[in-house]
Short mmCIF file of C-alpha atoms in Angstrom, two decimals:
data_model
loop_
_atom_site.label_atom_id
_atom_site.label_comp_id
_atom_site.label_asym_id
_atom_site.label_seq_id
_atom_site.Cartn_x
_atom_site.Cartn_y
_atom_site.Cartn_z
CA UNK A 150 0.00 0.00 0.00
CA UNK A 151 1.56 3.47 -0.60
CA UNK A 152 1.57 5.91 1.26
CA UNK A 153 0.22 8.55 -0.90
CA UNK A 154 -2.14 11.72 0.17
CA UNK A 155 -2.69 14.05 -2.34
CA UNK A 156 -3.73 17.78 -0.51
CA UNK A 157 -6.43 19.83 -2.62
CA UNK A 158 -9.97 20.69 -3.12
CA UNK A 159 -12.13 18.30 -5.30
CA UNK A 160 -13.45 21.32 -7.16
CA UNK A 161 -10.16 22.76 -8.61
CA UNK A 162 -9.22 21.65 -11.63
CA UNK A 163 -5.65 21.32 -10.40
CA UNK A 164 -6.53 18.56 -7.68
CA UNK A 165 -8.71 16.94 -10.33
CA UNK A 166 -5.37 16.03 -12.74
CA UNK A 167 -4.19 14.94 -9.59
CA UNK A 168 -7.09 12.83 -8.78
CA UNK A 169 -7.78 11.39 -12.15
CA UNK A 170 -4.10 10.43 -12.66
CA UNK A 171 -4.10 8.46 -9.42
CA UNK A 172 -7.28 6.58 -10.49
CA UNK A 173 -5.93 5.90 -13.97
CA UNK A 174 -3.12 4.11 -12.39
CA UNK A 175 -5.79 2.27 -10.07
CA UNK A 176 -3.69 3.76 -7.02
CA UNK A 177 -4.96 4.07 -3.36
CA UNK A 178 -4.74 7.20 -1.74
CA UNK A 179 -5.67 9.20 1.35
CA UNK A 180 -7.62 12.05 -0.05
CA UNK A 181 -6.64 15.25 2.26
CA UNK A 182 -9.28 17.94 1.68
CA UNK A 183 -8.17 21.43 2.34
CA UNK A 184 -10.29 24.48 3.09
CA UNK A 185 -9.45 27.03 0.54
CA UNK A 186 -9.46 29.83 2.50
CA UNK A 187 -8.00 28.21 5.93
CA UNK A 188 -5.54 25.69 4.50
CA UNK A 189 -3.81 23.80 7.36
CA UNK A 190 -0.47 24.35 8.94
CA UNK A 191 0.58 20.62 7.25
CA UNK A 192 0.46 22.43 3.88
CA UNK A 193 1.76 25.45 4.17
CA UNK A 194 4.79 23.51 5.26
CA UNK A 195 4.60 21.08 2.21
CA UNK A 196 4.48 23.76 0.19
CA UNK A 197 5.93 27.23 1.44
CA UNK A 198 7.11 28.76 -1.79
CA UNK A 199 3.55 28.54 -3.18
CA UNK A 200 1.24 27.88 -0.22
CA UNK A 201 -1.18 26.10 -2.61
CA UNK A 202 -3.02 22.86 -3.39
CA UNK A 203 -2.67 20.55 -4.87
CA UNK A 204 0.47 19.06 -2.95
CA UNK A 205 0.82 15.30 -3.17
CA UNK A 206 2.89 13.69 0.11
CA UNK A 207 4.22 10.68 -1.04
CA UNK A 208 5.88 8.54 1.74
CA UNK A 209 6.23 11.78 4.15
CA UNK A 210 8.10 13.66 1.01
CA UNK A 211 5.78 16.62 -1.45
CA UNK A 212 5.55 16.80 -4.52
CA UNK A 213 4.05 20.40 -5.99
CA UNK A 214 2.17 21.76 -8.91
CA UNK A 215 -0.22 19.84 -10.63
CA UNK A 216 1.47 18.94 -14.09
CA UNK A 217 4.77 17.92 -11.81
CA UNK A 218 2.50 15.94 -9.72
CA UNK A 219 0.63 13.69 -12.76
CA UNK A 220 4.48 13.17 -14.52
CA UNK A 221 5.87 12.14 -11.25
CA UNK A 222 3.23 9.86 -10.58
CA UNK A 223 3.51 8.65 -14.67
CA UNK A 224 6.95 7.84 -14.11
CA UNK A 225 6.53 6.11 -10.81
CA UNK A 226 3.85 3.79 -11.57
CA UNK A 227 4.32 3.37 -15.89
CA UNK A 228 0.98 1.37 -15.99
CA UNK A 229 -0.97 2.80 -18.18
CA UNK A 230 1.42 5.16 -19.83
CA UNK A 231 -0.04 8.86 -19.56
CA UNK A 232 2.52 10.28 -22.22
CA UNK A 233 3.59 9.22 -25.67
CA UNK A 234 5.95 6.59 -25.96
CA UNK A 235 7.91 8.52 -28.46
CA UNK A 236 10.18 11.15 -27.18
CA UNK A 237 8.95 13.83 -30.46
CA UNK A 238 5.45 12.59 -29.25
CA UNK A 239 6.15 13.17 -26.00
CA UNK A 240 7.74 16.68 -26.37
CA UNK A 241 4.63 18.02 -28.36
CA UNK A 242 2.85 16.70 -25.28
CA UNK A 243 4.96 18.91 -23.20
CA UNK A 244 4.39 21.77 -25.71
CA UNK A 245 0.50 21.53 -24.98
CA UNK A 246 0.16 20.95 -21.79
CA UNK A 247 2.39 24.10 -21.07
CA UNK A 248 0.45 25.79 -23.65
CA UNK A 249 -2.89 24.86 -21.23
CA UNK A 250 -1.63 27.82 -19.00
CA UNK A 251 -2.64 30.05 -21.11
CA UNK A 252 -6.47 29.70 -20.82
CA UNK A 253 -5.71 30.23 -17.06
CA UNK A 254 -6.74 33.80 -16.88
CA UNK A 255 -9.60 33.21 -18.75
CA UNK A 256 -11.31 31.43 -15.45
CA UNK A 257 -11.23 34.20 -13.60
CA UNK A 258 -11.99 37.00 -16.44
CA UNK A 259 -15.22 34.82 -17.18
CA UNK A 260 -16.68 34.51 -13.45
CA UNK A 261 -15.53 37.70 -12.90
CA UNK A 262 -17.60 39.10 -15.53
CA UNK A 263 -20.83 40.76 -15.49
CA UNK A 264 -22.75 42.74 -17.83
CA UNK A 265 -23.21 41.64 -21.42
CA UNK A 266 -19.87 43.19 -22.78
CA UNK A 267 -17.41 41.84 -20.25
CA UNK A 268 -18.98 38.48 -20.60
CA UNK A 269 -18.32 38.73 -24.55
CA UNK A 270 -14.52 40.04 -23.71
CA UNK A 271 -14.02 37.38 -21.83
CA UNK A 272 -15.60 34.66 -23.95
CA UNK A 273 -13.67 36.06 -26.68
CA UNK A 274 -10.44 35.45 -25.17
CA UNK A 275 -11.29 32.15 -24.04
CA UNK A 276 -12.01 31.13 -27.82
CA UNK A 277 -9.02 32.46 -28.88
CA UNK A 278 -7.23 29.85 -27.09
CA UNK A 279 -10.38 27.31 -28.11
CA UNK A 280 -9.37 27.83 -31.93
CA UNK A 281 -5.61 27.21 -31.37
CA UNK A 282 -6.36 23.37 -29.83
CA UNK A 283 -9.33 22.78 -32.53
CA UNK A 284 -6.72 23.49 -35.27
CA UNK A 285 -3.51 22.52 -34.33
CA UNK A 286 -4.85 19.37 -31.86
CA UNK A 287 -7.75 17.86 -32.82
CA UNK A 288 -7.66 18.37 -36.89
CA UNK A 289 -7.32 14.65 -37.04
CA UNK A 290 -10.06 13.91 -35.71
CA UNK A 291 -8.66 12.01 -33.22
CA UNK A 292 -10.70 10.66 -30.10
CA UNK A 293 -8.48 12.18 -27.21
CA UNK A 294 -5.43 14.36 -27.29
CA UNK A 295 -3.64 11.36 -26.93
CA UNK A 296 -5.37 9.58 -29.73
CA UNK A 297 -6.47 6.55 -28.79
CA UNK A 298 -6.22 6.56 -24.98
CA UNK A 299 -6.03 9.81 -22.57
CA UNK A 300 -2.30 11.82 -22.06
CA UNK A 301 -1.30 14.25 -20.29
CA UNK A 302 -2.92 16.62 -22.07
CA UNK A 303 -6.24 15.41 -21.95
CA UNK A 304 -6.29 16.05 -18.15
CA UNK A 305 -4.32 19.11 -18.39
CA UNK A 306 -7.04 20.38 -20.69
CA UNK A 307 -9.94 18.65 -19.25
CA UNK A 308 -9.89 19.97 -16.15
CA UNK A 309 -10.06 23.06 -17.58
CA UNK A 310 -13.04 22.39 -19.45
CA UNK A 311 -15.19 21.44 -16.14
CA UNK A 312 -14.94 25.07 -15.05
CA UNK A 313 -15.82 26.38 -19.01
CA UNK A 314 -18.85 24.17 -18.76
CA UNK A 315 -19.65 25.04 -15.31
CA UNK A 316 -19.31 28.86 -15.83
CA UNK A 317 -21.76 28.71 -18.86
CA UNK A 318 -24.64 27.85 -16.28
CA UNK A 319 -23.14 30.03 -13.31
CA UNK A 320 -23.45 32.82 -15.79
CA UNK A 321 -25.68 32.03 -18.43
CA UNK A 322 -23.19 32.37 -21.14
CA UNK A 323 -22.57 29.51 -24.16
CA UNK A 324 -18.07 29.18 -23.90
CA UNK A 325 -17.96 25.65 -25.70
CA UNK A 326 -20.01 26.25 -28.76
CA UNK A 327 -20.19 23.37 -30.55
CA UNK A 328 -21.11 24.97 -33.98
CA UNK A 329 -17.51 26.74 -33.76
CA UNK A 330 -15.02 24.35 -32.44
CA UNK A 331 -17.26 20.97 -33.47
CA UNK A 332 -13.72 18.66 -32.74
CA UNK A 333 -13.35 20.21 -29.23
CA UNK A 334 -17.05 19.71 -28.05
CA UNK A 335 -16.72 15.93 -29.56
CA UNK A 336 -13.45 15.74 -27.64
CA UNK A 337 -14.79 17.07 -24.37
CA UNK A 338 -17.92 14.46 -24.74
CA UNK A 339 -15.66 11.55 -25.44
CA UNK A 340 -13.43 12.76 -22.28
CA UNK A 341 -16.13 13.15 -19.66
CA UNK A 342 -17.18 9.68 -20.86
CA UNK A 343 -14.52 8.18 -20.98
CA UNK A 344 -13.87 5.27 -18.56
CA UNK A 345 -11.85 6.25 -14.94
CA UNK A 346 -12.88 9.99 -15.82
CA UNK A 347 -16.99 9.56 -15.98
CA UNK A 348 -16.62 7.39 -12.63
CA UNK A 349 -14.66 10.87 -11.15
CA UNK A 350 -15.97 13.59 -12.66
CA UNK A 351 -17.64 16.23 -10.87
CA UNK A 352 -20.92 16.35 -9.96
CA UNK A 353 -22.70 19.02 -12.18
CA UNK A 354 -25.16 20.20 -9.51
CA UNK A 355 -22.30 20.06 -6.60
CA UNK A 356 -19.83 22.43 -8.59
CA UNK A 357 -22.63 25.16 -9.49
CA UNK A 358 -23.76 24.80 -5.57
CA UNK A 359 -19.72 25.29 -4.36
CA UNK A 360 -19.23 27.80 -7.16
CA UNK A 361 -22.48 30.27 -6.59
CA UNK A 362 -21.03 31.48 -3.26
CA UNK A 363 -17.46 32.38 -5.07
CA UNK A 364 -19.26 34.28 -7.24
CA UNK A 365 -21.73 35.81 -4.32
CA UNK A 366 -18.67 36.67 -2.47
CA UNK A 367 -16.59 38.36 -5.14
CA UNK A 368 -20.40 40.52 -6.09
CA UNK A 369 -20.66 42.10 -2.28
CA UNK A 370 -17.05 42.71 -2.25
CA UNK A 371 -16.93 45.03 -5.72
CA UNK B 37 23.12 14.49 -42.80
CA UNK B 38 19.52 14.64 -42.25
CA UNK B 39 19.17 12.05 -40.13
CA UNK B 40 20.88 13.61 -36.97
CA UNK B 41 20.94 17.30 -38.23
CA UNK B 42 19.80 19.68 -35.25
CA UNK B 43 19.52 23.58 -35.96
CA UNK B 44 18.62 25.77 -33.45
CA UNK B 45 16.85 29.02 -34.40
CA UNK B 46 17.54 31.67 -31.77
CA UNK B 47 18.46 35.63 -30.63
CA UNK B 48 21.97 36.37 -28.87
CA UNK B 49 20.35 38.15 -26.46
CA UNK B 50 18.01 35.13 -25.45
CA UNK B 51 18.17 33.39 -21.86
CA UNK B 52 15.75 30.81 -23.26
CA UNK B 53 17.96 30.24 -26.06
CA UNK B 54 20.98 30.08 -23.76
CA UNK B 55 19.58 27.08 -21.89
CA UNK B 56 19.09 25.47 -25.32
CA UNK B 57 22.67 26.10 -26.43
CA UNK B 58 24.40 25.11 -22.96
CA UNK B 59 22.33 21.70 -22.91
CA UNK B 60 23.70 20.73 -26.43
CA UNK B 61 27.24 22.21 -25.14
CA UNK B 62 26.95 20.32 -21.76
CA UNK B 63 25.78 16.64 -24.15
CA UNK B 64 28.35 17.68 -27.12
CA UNK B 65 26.01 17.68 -29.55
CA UNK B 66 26.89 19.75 -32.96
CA UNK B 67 24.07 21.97 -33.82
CA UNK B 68 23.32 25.15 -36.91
CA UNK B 69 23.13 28.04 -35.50
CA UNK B 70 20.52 30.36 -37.20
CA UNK B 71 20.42 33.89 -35.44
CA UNK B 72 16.70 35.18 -36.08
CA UNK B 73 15.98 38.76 -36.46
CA UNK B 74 13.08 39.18 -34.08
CA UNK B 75 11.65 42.52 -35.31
CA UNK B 76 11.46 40.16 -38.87
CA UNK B 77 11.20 37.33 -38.10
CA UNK B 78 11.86 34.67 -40.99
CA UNK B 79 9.39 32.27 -42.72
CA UNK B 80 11.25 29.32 -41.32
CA UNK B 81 10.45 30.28 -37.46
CA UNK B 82 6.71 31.41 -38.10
CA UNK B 83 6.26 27.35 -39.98
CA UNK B 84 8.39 26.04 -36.95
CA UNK B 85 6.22 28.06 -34.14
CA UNK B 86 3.31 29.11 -35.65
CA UNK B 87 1.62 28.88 -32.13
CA UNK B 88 3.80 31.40 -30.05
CA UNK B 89 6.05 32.68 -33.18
CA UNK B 90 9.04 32.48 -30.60
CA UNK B 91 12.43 31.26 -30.08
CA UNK B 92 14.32 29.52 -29.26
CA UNK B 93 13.39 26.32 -32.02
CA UNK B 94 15.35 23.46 -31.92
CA UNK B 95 14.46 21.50 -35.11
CA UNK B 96 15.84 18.09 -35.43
CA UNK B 97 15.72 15.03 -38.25
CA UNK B 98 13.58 17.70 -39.78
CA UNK B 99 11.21 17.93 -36.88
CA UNK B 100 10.32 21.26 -34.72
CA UNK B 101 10.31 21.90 -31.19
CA UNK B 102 9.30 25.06 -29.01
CA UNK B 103 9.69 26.21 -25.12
CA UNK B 104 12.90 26.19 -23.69
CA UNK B 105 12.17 23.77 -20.96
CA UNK B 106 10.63 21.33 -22.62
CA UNK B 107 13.38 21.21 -25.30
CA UNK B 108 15.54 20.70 -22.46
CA UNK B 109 13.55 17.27 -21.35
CA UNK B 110 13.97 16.21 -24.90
CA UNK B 111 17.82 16.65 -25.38
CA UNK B 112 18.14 14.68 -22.38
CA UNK B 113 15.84 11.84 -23.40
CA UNK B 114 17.16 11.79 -26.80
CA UNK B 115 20.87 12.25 -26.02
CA UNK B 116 21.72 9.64 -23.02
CA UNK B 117 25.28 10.66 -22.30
CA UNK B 118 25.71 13.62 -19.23
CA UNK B 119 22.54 13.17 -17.98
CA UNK B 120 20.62 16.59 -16.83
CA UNK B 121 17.82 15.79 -14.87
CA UNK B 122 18.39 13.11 -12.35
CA UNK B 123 17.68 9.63 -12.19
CA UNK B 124 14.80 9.28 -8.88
CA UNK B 125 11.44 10.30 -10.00
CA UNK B 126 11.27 12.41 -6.59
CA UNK B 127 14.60 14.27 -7.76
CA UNK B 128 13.24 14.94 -11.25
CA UNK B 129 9.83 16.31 -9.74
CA UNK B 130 12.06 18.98 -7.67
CA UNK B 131 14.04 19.89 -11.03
CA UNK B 132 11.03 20.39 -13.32
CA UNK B 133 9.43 22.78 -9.77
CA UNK B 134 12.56 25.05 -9.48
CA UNK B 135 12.95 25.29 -13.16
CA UNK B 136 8.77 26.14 -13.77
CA UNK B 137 9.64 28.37 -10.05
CA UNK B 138 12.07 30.65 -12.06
CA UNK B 139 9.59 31.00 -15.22
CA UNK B 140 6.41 31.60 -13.61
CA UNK B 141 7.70 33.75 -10.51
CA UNK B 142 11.24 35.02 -10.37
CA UNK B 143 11.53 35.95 -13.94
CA UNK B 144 8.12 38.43 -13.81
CA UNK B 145 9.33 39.85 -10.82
CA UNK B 146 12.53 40.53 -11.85
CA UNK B 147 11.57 41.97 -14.54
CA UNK B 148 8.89 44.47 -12.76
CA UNK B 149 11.70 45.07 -10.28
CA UNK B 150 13.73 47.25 -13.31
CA UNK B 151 10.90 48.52 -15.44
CA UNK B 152 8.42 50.46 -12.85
CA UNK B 153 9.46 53.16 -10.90
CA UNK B 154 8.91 54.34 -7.17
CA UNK B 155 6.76 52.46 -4.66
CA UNK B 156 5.82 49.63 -7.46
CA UNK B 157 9.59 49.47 -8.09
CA UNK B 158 9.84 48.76 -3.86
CA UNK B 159 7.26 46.77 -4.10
CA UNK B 160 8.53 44.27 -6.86
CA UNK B 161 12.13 44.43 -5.99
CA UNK B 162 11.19 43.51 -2.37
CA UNK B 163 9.24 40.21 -3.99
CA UNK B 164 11.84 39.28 -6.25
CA UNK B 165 14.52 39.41 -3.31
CA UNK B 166 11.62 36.95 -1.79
CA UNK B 167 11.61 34.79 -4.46
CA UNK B 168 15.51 34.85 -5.47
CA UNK B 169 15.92 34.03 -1.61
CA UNK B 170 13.43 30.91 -1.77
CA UNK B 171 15.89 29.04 -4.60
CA UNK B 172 18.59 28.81 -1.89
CA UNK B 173 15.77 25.64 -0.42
CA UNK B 174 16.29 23.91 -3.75
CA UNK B 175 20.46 24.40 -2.99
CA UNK B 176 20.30 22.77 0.39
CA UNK B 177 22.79 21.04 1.07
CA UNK B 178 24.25 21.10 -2.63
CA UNK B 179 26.65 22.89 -4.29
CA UNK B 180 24.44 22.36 -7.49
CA UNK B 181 20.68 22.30 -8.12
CA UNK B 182 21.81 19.02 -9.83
CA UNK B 183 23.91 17.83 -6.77
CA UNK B 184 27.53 17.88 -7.37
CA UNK B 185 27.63 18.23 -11.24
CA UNK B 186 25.51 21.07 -12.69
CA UNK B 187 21.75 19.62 -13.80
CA UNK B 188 18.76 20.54 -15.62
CA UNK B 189 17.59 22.83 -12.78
CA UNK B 190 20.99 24.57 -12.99
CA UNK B 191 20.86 25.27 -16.80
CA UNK B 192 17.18 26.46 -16.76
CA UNK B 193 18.05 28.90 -13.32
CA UNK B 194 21.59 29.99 -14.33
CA UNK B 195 21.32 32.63 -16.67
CA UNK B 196 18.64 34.95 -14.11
CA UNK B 197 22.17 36.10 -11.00
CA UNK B 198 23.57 37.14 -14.95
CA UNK B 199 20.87 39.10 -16.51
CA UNK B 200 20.52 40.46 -13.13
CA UNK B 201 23.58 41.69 -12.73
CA UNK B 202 23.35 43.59 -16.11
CA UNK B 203 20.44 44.93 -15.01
CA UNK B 204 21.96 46.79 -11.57
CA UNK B 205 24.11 48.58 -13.57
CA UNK B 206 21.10 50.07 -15.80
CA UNK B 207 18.86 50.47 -12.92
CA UNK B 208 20.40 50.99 -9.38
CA UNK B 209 18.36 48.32 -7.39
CA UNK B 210 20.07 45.36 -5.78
CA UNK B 211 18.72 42.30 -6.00
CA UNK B 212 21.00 39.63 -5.53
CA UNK B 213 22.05 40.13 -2.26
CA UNK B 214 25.26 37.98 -0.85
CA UNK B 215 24.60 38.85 2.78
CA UNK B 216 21.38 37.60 2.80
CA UNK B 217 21.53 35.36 -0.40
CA UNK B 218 25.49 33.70 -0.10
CA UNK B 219 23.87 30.02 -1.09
CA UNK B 220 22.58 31.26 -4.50
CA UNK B 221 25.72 34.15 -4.82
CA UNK B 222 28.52 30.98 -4.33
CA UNK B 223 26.11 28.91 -6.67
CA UNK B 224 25.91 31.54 -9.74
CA UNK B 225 29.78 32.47 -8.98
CA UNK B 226 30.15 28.38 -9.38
CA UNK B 227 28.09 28.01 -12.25
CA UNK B 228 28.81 30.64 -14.76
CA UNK B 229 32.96 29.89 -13.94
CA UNK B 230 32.36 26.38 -15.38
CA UNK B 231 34.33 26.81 -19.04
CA UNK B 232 31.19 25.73 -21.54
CA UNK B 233 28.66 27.85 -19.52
CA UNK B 234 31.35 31.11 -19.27
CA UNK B 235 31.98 30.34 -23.00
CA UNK B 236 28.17 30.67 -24.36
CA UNK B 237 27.06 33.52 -22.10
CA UNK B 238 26.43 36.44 -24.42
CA UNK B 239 29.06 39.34 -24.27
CA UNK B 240 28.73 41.14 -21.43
CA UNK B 241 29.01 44.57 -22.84
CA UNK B 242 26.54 43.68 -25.95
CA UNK B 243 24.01 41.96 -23.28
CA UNK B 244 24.82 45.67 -21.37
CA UNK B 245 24.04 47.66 -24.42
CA UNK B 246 20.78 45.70 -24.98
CA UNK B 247 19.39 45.91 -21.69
CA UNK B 248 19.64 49.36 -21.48
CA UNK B 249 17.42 49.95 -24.91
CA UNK B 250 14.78 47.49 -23.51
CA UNK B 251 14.70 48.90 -19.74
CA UNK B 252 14.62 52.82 -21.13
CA UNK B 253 12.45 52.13 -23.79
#
């Protein structure tokens, strides 16, 4: 049994790579969940330079940032490989999971946004990044960014997609159109589905119910 | 011969490029050189990087590559010999955090510690002291980020205590401190005396030159 305890909060996209890579693997774990805004002393020691989830202890020692965590655990346990076998393969991997960090800001910009214009600013920006993965990624058609099976960029980017698709019913606004980036709805569908990921994905009602107060709270503090 | 030909587009002036160049250097691999002109930048870089448009590109057997970091990763998977990252998973995972550490929080603060003026100038030069002071944890213990032969870690870190330096002499902050900071001020001193890293740094006085167009622009 290993001693592994991932630190986060189920509804952040970064704990869920970190969650769904563990259950790929078919690991046991010690789920740790942390209170966003009191996180415990235990974290803030395993991770003082950032102070933030998630943090994975593995045998006493941490592991931090999310994209660190899933290769470390990859390369530990090499079941059911998470990157491409081929180093080229593997690079471009690299290249879009890095690349992932770009739709970052558009989380915020989007819950942040409120009358009819922001919203369309923001939604604008997100679909900038949108159009780069339809037509660089996914013009193969291919089932998952890692063809076949899911990568590394699948969760990198999936994760990401749980908050699009949960800020277009916190805020009434359509993000993933599927008339204008047809291959990325299809590969979001075939994602959630998939096996391991549908058994862990988050509830639909449970996000909108932990994400209303976020928004609530950032509305009486403007 | 097409089969093992590597060319690396890049800028002189380039840390990103740098870490490119001293990971072939510190592997021995033989690479062309192009030198891109990045207010025109040529037809060959915009096919090789049509997502960022950026350098450095290492292109090899024909094929493209972009971001410095994750070029690195590939030069040591592809090329066995000198290792750069090390072998324990655990090890690796603290590379890849130091190296991402630098890109994603030292570097912006640096940077914001020489362009803005007054109390934002405090303000960022007193949180990139923080952060420069926080790389001494990955140094514990070690003379090297990479233990007692320079690593992966070292090449992606090692160019910042440089750049930095160049930069005091533009704009009069201090930033590398060596009373507060003597892990990371023995480790650059270490580093950059090392003959194929001193060899590839660009020339001090050109780098000098540069900096000051881009800071008083």
């Amino acid at each position: 049994m290993e001693d592994l305890k991932p630190h986060g909060f189920w509804y952040s996209p970064f704990t869920m790579r970190v969650v769904w890579t563990l259950k790929l693997k078919g690991l046991s774990y010690e789920n740790i969940e942390e209170d966003r805004f009191n996180k415990s002393p235990q974290l803030l020691e395993y991770n003082p330079v950032h102070k933030k989830t998630p943090v994975l202890v593995h045998g006493g020692k941490p592991i931090c940032e999310s994209m660190i965590i899933v290769q470390y655990i990859d390369e530990l346990w090499p079941q059911n490989s998470l990157v491409p076998h081929d180093s080229y393969e593997r690079a471009q991997a690299r290249f879009w999971v890095a690349y992932s960090e770009q739709m970052v800001p558009a989380l915020p910009a989007l819950i942040q946004s409120n009358s009819a214009e922001e919203k369309e600013k923001a939604v604008q920006k997100a679909w900038e990044n949108f159009k780069v993965l339809e037509d660089h990624c996914l013009a193969d058609k291919r089932k998952f960014f890692g063809g076949d099976k899911i990568n590394i960029v699948d969760i990198a980017i999936g994760s990401f997609f749980v908050f699009f698709v949960t800020i277009e019913d916190l805020k009434q606004v359509k993000i993933l159109v599927a008339e204008k980036f047809p291959l990325l709805h299809l590969w979001f569908d075939n994602f959630k589905n998939a096996p391991v990921i549908k058994e862990n994905f988050p509830d639909r009602e449970k996000m909108l119910a932990t994400m209303k107060p976020f928004l609530e709270r950032r509305l009486a503090s403007s | 011969m097409e089969g093992d030909s590597v060319k690396l587009l890049g800028f002189w002036g380039s840390p990103a490029v740098l870490r490119v160049k001293w990971a072939l250097a510190v592997k021995g691999i033989e690479c062309q050189y192009v030198e891109e002109d990045l207010s025109n930048k040529s037809d060959m870089l915009l096919k090789y990087n049509p997502v960022h448009k950026k350098v450095p590109v290492l292109v090899h057997q024909g094929k493209p590559l972009a971001e410095s970091l994750l070029i690195l990763e590939y030069i040591d998977e592809t090329w066995k010999q000198n290792p750069l990252l090390p072998h324990s998973p655990y090890e690796r995972a603290q590379a890849r955090f130091w190296s991402k550490f630098v890109d994603d929080k030292c570097m912006p603060t640096v940077v914001a510690a020489f362009s803005k003026v007054g109390e934002e100038q405090q303000k960022a030069a007193e949180e990139a002291r923080e952060n420069l002071k926080r790389l001494e944890v990955g140094l514990e213990g070690k003379q090297f980020f990479g233990g007692d032969n320079i690593g992966f870690a070292d090449i992606a870190i090692g160019w910042l205590p440089y750049w930095i330096e160049i930069a005091e002499e533009v704009v009069a902050i201090n930033l590398i401190d060596a009373g507060s900071m003597p892990k990371l001020n023995s480790w650059f001193h270490a580093f950059i005396d090392i003959p194929i890293i001193k060899e590839l740094l660009p020339p001090r006085h050109k780098l000098l030159h540069h900096t000051k167009a881009f800071l008083q622009a």
